[in-house]
Tab-separated table of C-alpha atoms in Angstrom:
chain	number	residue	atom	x	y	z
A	1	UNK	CA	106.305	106.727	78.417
A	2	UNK	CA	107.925	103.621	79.946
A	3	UNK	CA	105.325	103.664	82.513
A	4	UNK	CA	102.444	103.635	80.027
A	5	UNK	CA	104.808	100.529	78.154
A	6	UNK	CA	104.513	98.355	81.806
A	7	UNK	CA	100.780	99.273	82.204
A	8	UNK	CA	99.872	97.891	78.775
A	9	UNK	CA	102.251	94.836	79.481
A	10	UNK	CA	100.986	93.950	82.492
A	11	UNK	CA	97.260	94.262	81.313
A	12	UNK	CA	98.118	91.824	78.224
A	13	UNK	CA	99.512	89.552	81.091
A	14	UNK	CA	96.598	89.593	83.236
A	15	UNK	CA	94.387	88.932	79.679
A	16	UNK	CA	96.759	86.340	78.410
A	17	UNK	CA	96.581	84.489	82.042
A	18	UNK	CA	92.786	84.599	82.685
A	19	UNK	CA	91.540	84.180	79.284
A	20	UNK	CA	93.521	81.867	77.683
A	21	UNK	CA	96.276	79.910	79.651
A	22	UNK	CA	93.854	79.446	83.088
A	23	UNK	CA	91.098	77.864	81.083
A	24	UNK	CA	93.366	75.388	79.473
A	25	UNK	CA	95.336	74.659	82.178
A	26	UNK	CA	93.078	74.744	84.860
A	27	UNK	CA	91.292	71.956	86.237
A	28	UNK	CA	87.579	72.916	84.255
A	29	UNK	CA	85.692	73.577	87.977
A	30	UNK	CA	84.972	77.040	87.801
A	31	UNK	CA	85.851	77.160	91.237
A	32	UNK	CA	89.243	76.227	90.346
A	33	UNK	CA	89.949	78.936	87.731
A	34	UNK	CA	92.790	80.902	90.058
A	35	UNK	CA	94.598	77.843	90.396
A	36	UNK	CA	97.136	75.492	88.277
A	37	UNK	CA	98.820	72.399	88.950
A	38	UNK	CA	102.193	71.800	89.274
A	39	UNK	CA	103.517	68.808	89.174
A	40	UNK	CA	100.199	67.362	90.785
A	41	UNK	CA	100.330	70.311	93.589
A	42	UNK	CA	97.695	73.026	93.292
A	43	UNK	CA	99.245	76.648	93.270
A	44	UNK	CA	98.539	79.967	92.655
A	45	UNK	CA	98.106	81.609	89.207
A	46	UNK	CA	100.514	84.788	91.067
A	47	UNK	CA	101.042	85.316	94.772
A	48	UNK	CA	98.628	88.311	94.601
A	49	UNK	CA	96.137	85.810	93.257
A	50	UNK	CA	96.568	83.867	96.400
A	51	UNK	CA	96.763	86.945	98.651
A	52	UNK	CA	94.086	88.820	97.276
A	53	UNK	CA	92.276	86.748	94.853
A	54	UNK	CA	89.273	84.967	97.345
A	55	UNK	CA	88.320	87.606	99.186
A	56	UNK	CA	84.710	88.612	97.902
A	57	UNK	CA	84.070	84.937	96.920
A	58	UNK	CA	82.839	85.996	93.371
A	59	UNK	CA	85.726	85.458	91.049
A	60	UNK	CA	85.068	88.749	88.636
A	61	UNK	CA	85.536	90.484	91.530
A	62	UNK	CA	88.246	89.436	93.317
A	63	UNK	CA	89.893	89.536	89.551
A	64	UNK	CA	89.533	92.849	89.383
A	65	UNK	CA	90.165	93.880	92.688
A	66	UNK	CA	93.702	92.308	92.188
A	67	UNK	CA	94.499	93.779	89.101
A	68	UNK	CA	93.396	97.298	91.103
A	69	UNK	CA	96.126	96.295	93.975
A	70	UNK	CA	98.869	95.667	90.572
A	71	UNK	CA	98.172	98.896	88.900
A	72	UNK	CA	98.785	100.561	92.502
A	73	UNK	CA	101.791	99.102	92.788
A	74	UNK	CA	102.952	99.758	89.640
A	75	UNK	CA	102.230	103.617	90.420
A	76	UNK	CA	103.936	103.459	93.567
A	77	UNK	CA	106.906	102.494	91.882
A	78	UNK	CA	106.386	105.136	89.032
A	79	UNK	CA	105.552	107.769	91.788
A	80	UNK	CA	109.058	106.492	93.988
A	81	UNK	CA	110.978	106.601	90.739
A	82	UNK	CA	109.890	110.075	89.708
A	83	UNK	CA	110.927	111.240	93.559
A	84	UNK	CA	114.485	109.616	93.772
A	85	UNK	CA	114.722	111.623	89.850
A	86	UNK	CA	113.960	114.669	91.456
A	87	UNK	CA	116.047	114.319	94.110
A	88	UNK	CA	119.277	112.839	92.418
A	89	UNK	CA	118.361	115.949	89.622
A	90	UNK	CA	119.614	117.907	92.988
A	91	UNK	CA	123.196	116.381	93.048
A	92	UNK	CA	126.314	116.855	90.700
A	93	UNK	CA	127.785	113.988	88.463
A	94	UNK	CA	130.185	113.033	91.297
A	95	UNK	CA	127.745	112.685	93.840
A	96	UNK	CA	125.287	111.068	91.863
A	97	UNK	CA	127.863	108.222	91.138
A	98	UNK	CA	128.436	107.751	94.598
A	99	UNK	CA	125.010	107.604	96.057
A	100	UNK	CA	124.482	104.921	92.829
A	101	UNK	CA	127.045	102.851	94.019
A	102	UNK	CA	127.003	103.426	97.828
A	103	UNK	CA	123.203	102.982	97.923
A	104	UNK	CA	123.150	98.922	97.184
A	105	UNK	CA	126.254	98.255	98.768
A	106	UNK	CA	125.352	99.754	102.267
A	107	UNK	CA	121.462	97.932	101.568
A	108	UNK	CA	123.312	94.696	101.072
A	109	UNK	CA	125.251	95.469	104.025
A	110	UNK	CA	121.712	96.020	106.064
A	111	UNK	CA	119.963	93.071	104.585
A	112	UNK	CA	122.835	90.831	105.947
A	113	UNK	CA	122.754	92.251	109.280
A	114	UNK	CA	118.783	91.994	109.433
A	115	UNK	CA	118.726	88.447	108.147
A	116	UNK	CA	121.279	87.767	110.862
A	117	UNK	CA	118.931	89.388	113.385
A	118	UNK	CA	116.478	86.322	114.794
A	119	UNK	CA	113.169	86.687	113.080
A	120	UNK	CA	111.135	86.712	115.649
A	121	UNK	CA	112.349	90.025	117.183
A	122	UNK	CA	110.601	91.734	114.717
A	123	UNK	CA	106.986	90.188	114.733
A	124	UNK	CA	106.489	92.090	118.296
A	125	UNK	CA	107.410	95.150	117.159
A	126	UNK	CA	105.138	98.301	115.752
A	127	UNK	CA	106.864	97.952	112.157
A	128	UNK	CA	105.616	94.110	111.970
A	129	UNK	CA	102.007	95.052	113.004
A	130	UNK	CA	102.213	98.332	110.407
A	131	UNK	CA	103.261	96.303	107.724
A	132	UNK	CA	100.360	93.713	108.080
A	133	UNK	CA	97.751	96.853	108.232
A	134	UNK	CA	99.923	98.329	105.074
A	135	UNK	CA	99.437	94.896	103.149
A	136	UNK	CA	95.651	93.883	104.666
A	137	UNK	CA	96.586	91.365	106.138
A	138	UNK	CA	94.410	90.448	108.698
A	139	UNK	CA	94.989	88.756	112.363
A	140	UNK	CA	95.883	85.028	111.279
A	141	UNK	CA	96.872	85.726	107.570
A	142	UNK	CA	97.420	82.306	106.873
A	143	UNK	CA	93.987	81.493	107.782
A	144	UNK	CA	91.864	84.322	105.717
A	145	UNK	CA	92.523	86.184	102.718
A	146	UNK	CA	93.618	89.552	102.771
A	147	UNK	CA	91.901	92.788	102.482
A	148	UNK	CA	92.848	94.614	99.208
A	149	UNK	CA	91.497	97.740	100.096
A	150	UNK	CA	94.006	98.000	102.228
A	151	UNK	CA	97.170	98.256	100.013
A	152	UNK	CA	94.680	100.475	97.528
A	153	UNK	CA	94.632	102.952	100.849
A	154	UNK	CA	98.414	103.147	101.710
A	155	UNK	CA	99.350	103.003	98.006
A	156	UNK	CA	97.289	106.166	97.520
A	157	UNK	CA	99.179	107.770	100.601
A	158	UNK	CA	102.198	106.642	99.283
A	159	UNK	CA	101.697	107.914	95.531
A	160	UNK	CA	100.080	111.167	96.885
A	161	UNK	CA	103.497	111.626	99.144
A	162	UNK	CA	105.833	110.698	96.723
A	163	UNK	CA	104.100	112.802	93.920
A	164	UNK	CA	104.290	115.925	96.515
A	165	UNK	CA	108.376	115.197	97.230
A	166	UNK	CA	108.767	115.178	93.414
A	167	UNK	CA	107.004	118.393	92.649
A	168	UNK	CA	109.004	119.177	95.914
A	169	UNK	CA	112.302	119.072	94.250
A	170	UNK	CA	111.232	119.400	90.660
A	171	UNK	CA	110.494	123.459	91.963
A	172	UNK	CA	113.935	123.530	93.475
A	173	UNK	CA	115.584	122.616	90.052
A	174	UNK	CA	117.033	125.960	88.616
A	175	UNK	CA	118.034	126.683	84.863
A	176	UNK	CA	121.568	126.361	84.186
A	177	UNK	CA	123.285	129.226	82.232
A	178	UNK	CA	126.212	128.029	81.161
């Protein structure tokens, strides 16, 4: 039910933004209707907006193709969440606790060590080049737009996997007695 909750939130969001506040606070060129100004600087509407939002050139389109790329993420995160259930359903109390609590330190822990890492290490390796094929982007991102088919692809991967690790554990559940 709470995933039903976001999906109807974020659809009144995307409505609210493209029907009402965009028109008013956009700059009247119909050309111009994914952007607003702040404080005399043009910006996106959303980052996906400026990711995603000019690809096609036809603005219905590339509307909708972004809201696609939104509900997929918002899947993937239903699908993830329903997985790490299943598999914390495995675990007693105690355990449970401690994976809660051990899980963000030792990610903290990581992030620090990556951020301390120099930057560019990473944009020669395979994980930097699957990442831009995972996202769409393309071979000077800054340049183009990126494709969002692409994240529509992986996100199906990744719901379909996730979905399958869920059932996964959910048939490895057994009734307690007691």
């Amino acid at each position: 039910m709470p995933e039903l909750t976001i999906l109807i939130i974020e659809a009144i969001n995307l409505v609210y933004l493209y029907a009402i506040y965009l028109p008013i606070a956009g700059t009247g060129n119909s050309s111009d209707t994914l952007q607003i100004s702040y404080e005399g600087n043009p910006v996106a509407s959303s980052m996906l907006s400026l990711l995603y939002g000019h690809y096609t050139g036809n603005e219905l389109l590339d509307y909708v193709l972004t809201t696609i790329v939104v509900l997929f993420g918002l899947a993937s995160i239903t699908a993830l969440g329903m997985a790490v259930g299943s598999i914390m359903s495995l675990f007693s109390r105690r355990m449970k606790l401690i994976i809660i609590i051990g899980t963000p330190i030792f990610l903290i822990v990581l992030a620090i060590y990556i951020s301390n890492l120099n930057i560019h290490l990473f944009s020669t390796t395979w994980i930097y080049d699957f990442a831009k094929v995972i996202v769409g982007a393309g071979a000077h991102p800054v340049e183009e737009h990126f494709n969002p088919f692409a994240p529509m692809v992986s996100g199906t991967i990744f719901i379909a996997i996730m979905l399958f690790v869920s059932r996964y554990f959910n048939l490895k559940l057994k009734v307690r007695t007691d």
